[in-house]
Coordinates of C-alpha atoms in Angstrom, one line a residue:
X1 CA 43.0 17.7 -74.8
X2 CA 42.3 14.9 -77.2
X3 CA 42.2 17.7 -80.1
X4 CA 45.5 18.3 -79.7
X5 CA 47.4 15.6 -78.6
X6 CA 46.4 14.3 -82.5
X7 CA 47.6 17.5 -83.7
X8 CA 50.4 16.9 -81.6
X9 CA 51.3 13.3 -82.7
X10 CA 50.9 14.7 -86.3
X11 CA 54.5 16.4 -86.6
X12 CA 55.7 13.6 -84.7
X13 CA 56.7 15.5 -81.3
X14 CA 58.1 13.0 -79.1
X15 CA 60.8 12.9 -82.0
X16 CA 61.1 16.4 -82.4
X17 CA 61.7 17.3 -78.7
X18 CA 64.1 14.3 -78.1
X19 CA 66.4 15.9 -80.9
X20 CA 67.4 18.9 -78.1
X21 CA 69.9 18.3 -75.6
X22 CA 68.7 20.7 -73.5
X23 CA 65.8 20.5 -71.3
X24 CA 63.0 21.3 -73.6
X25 CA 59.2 21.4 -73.2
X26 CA 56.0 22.2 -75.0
X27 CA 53.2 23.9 -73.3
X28 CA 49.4 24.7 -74.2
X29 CA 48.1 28.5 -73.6
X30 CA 46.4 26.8 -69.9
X31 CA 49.9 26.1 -68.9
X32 CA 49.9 22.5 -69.3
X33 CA 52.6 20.1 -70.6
X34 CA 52.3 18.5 -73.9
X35 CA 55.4 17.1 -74.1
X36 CA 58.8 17.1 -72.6
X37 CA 62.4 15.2 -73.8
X38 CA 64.3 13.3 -71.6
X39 CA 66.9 16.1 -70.3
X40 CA 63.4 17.7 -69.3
X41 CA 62.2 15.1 -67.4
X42 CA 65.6 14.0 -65.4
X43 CA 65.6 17.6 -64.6
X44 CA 62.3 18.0 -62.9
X45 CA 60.8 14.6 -63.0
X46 CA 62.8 11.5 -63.7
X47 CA 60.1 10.4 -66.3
X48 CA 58.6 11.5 -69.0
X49 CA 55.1 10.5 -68.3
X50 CA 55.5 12.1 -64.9
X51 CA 55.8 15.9 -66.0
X52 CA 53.5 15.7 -69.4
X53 CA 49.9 16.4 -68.5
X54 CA 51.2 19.0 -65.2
X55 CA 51.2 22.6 -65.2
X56 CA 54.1 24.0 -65.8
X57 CA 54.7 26.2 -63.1
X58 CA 53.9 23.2 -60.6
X59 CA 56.9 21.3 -62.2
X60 CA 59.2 24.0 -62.4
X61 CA 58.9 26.2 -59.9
X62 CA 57.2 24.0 -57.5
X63 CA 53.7 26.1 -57.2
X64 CA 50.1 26.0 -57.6
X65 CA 49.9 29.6 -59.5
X66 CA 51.7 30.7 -62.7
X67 CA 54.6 32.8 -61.9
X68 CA 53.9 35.8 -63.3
X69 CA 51.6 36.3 -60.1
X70 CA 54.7 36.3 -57.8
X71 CA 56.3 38.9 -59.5
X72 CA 58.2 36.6 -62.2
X73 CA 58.7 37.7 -66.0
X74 CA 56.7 34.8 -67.4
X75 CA 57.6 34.0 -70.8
X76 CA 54.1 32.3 -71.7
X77 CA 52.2 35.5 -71.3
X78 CA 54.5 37.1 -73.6
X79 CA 54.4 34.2 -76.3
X80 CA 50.7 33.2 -76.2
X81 CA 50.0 37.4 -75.7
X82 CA 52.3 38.5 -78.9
X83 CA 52.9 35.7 -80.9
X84 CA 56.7 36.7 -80.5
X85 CA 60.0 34.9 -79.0
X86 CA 60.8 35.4 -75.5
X87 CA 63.7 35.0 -73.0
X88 CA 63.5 35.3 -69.6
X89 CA 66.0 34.3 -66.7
X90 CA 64.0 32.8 -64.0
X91 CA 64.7 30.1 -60.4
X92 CA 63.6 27.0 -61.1
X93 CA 63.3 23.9 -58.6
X94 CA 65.2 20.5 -59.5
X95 CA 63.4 17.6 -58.7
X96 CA 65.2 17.4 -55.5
X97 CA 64.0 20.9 -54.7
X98 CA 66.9 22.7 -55.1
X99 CA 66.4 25.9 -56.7
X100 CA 68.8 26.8 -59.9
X101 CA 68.9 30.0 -61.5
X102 CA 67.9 29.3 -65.6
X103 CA 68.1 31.1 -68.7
X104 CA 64.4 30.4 -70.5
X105 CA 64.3 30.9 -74.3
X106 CA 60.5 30.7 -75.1
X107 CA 59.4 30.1 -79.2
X108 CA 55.7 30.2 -80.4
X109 CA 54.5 27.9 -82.3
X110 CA 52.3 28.8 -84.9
X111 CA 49.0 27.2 -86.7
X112 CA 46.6 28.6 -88.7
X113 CA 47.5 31.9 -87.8
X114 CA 47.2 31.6 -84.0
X115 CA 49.9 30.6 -81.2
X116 CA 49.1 26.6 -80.5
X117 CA 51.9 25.7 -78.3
X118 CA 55.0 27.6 -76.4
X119 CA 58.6 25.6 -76.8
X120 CA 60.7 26.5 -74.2
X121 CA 64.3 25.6 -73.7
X122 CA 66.1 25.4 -70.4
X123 CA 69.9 26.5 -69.5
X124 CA 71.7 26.7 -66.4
X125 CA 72.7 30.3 -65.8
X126 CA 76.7 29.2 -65.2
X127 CA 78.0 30.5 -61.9
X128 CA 80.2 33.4 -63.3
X129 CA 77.2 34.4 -65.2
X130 CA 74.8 35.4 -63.3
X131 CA 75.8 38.8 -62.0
X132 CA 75.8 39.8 -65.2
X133 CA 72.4 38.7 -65.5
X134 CA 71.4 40.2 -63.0
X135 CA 71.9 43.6 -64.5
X136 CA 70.3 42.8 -67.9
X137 CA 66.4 42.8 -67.8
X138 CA 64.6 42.8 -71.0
X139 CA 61.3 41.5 -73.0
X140 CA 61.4 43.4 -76.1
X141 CA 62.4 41.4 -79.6
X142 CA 65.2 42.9 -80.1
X143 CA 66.8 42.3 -76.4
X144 CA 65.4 38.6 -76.8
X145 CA 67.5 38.4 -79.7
X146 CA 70.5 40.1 -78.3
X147 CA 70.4 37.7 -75.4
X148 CA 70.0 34.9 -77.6
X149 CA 73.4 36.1 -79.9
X150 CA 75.4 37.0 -77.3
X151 CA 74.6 33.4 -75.8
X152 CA 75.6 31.6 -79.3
X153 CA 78.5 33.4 -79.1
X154 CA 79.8 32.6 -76.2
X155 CA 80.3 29.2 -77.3
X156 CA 82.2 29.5 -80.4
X157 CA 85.3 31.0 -81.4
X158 CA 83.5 34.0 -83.0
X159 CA 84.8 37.2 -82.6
X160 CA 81.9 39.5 -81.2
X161 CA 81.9 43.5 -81.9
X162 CA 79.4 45.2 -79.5
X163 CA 78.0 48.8 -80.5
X164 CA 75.7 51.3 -79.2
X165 CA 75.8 54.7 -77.7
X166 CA 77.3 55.1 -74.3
X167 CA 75.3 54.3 -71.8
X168 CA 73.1 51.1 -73.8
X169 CA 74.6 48.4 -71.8
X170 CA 77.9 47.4 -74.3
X171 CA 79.6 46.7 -71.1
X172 CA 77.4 44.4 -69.2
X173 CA 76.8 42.5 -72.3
X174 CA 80.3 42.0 -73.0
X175 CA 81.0 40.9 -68.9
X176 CA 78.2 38.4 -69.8
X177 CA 79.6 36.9 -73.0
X178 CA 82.8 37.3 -71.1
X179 CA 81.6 35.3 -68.2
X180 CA 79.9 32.7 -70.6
X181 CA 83.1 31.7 -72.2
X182 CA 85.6 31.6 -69.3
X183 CA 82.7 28.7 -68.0
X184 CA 83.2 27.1 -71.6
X185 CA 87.2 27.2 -70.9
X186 CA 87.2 29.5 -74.4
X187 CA 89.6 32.5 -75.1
X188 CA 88.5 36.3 -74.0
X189 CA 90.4 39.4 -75.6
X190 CA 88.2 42.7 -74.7
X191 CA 89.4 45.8 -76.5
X192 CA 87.5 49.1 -76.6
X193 CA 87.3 51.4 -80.1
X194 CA 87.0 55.0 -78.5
X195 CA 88.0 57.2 -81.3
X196 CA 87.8 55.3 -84.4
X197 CA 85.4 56.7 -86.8
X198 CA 82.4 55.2 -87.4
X199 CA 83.1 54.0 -91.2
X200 CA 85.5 52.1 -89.7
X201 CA 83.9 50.5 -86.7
X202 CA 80.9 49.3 -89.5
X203 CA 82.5 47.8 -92.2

């Protein structure tokens, strides 16, 4: 532990996590919390000191066992297992207890050629989102980064072109970004391209 809190304290994490609005936390390969920012803590806490140094699981989802053994998509098996980004949507617990559906977007963080720590950032799934959620299940890179995009997005003014054969999902991941935006009070204009040659729809 002491090992790397001073590896920890030497790219200044405290600062670095307080610069994300969103809850954000960074956890050790044993599940444990190294540090946590503010939005993290009022979340599932109320102080910082009171989350660091717990599992995660028993902050977030309230349990004694990681939650990949009840059936969950745990994104710190992925990360610490491939050394890649993952994004998961899981049920977390407030502090209150009050369970609230989240979108987790898991980074690894690398040293010396091996995954040190897991940063994982915390959004509420908004209301009108999470049917659509519900129908997109994915671990794989590129659906991590598709999920990620689409979430960007959704919070700009962007226009967004989806494409894929029929049948790859274009639809559900245009009813999420969809969904995403009419929570953000943004503009929506949907608009299919069935016919246009494919020169066209790329350039």
């Amino acid at each position: 532990m002491d090992t790397k809190v001073r590896q920890l304290g030497a790219i200044e994490t405290q600062a670095w996590v307080d610069l994300h609005e969103d809850p954000l936390v960074l956890i050790d390969s044993q599940y444990t919390i190294m540090a946590a920012n503010q939005a993290y803590a009022a979340a599932y806490g109320g102080e910082i000191a009171s989350v660091v140094g717990q599992k995660c699981h028993a902050v977030s989802h309230r349990s004694d066992e990681p939650c990949h053994r009840h059936g969950e998509n745990c994104p710190h098996r992925t990360v610490f297992a491939t050394g890649r980004p993952a994004e998961v949507v899981h049920v977390h617990f407030d502090h209150a207890g009050h369970p609230d559906k989240v979108r987790l977007s898991a980074q690894p963080l690398h040293s010396d050629g091996r995954v040190l720590f897991m940063a994982e950032r915390i959004r509420r799934v908004p209301q009108q989102s999470r049917a659509a959620y519900a129908d997109l299940v994915g671990l794989s890179p590129a659906f991590t980064t598709m999920m990620r995009e689409l979430a960007d997005a959704a919070g700009s003014d962007i226009a967004v072109l989806l494409g894929g054969e029929t049948g790859a999902g274009k639809g559900d991941g245009g009813s999420l970004s969809a969904s995403q935006r009419a929570a953000s009070a943004r503009p929506v204009r949907g608009g299919r391209l069935h016919g246009h040659p494919r020169v066209l729809v790329r350039g």
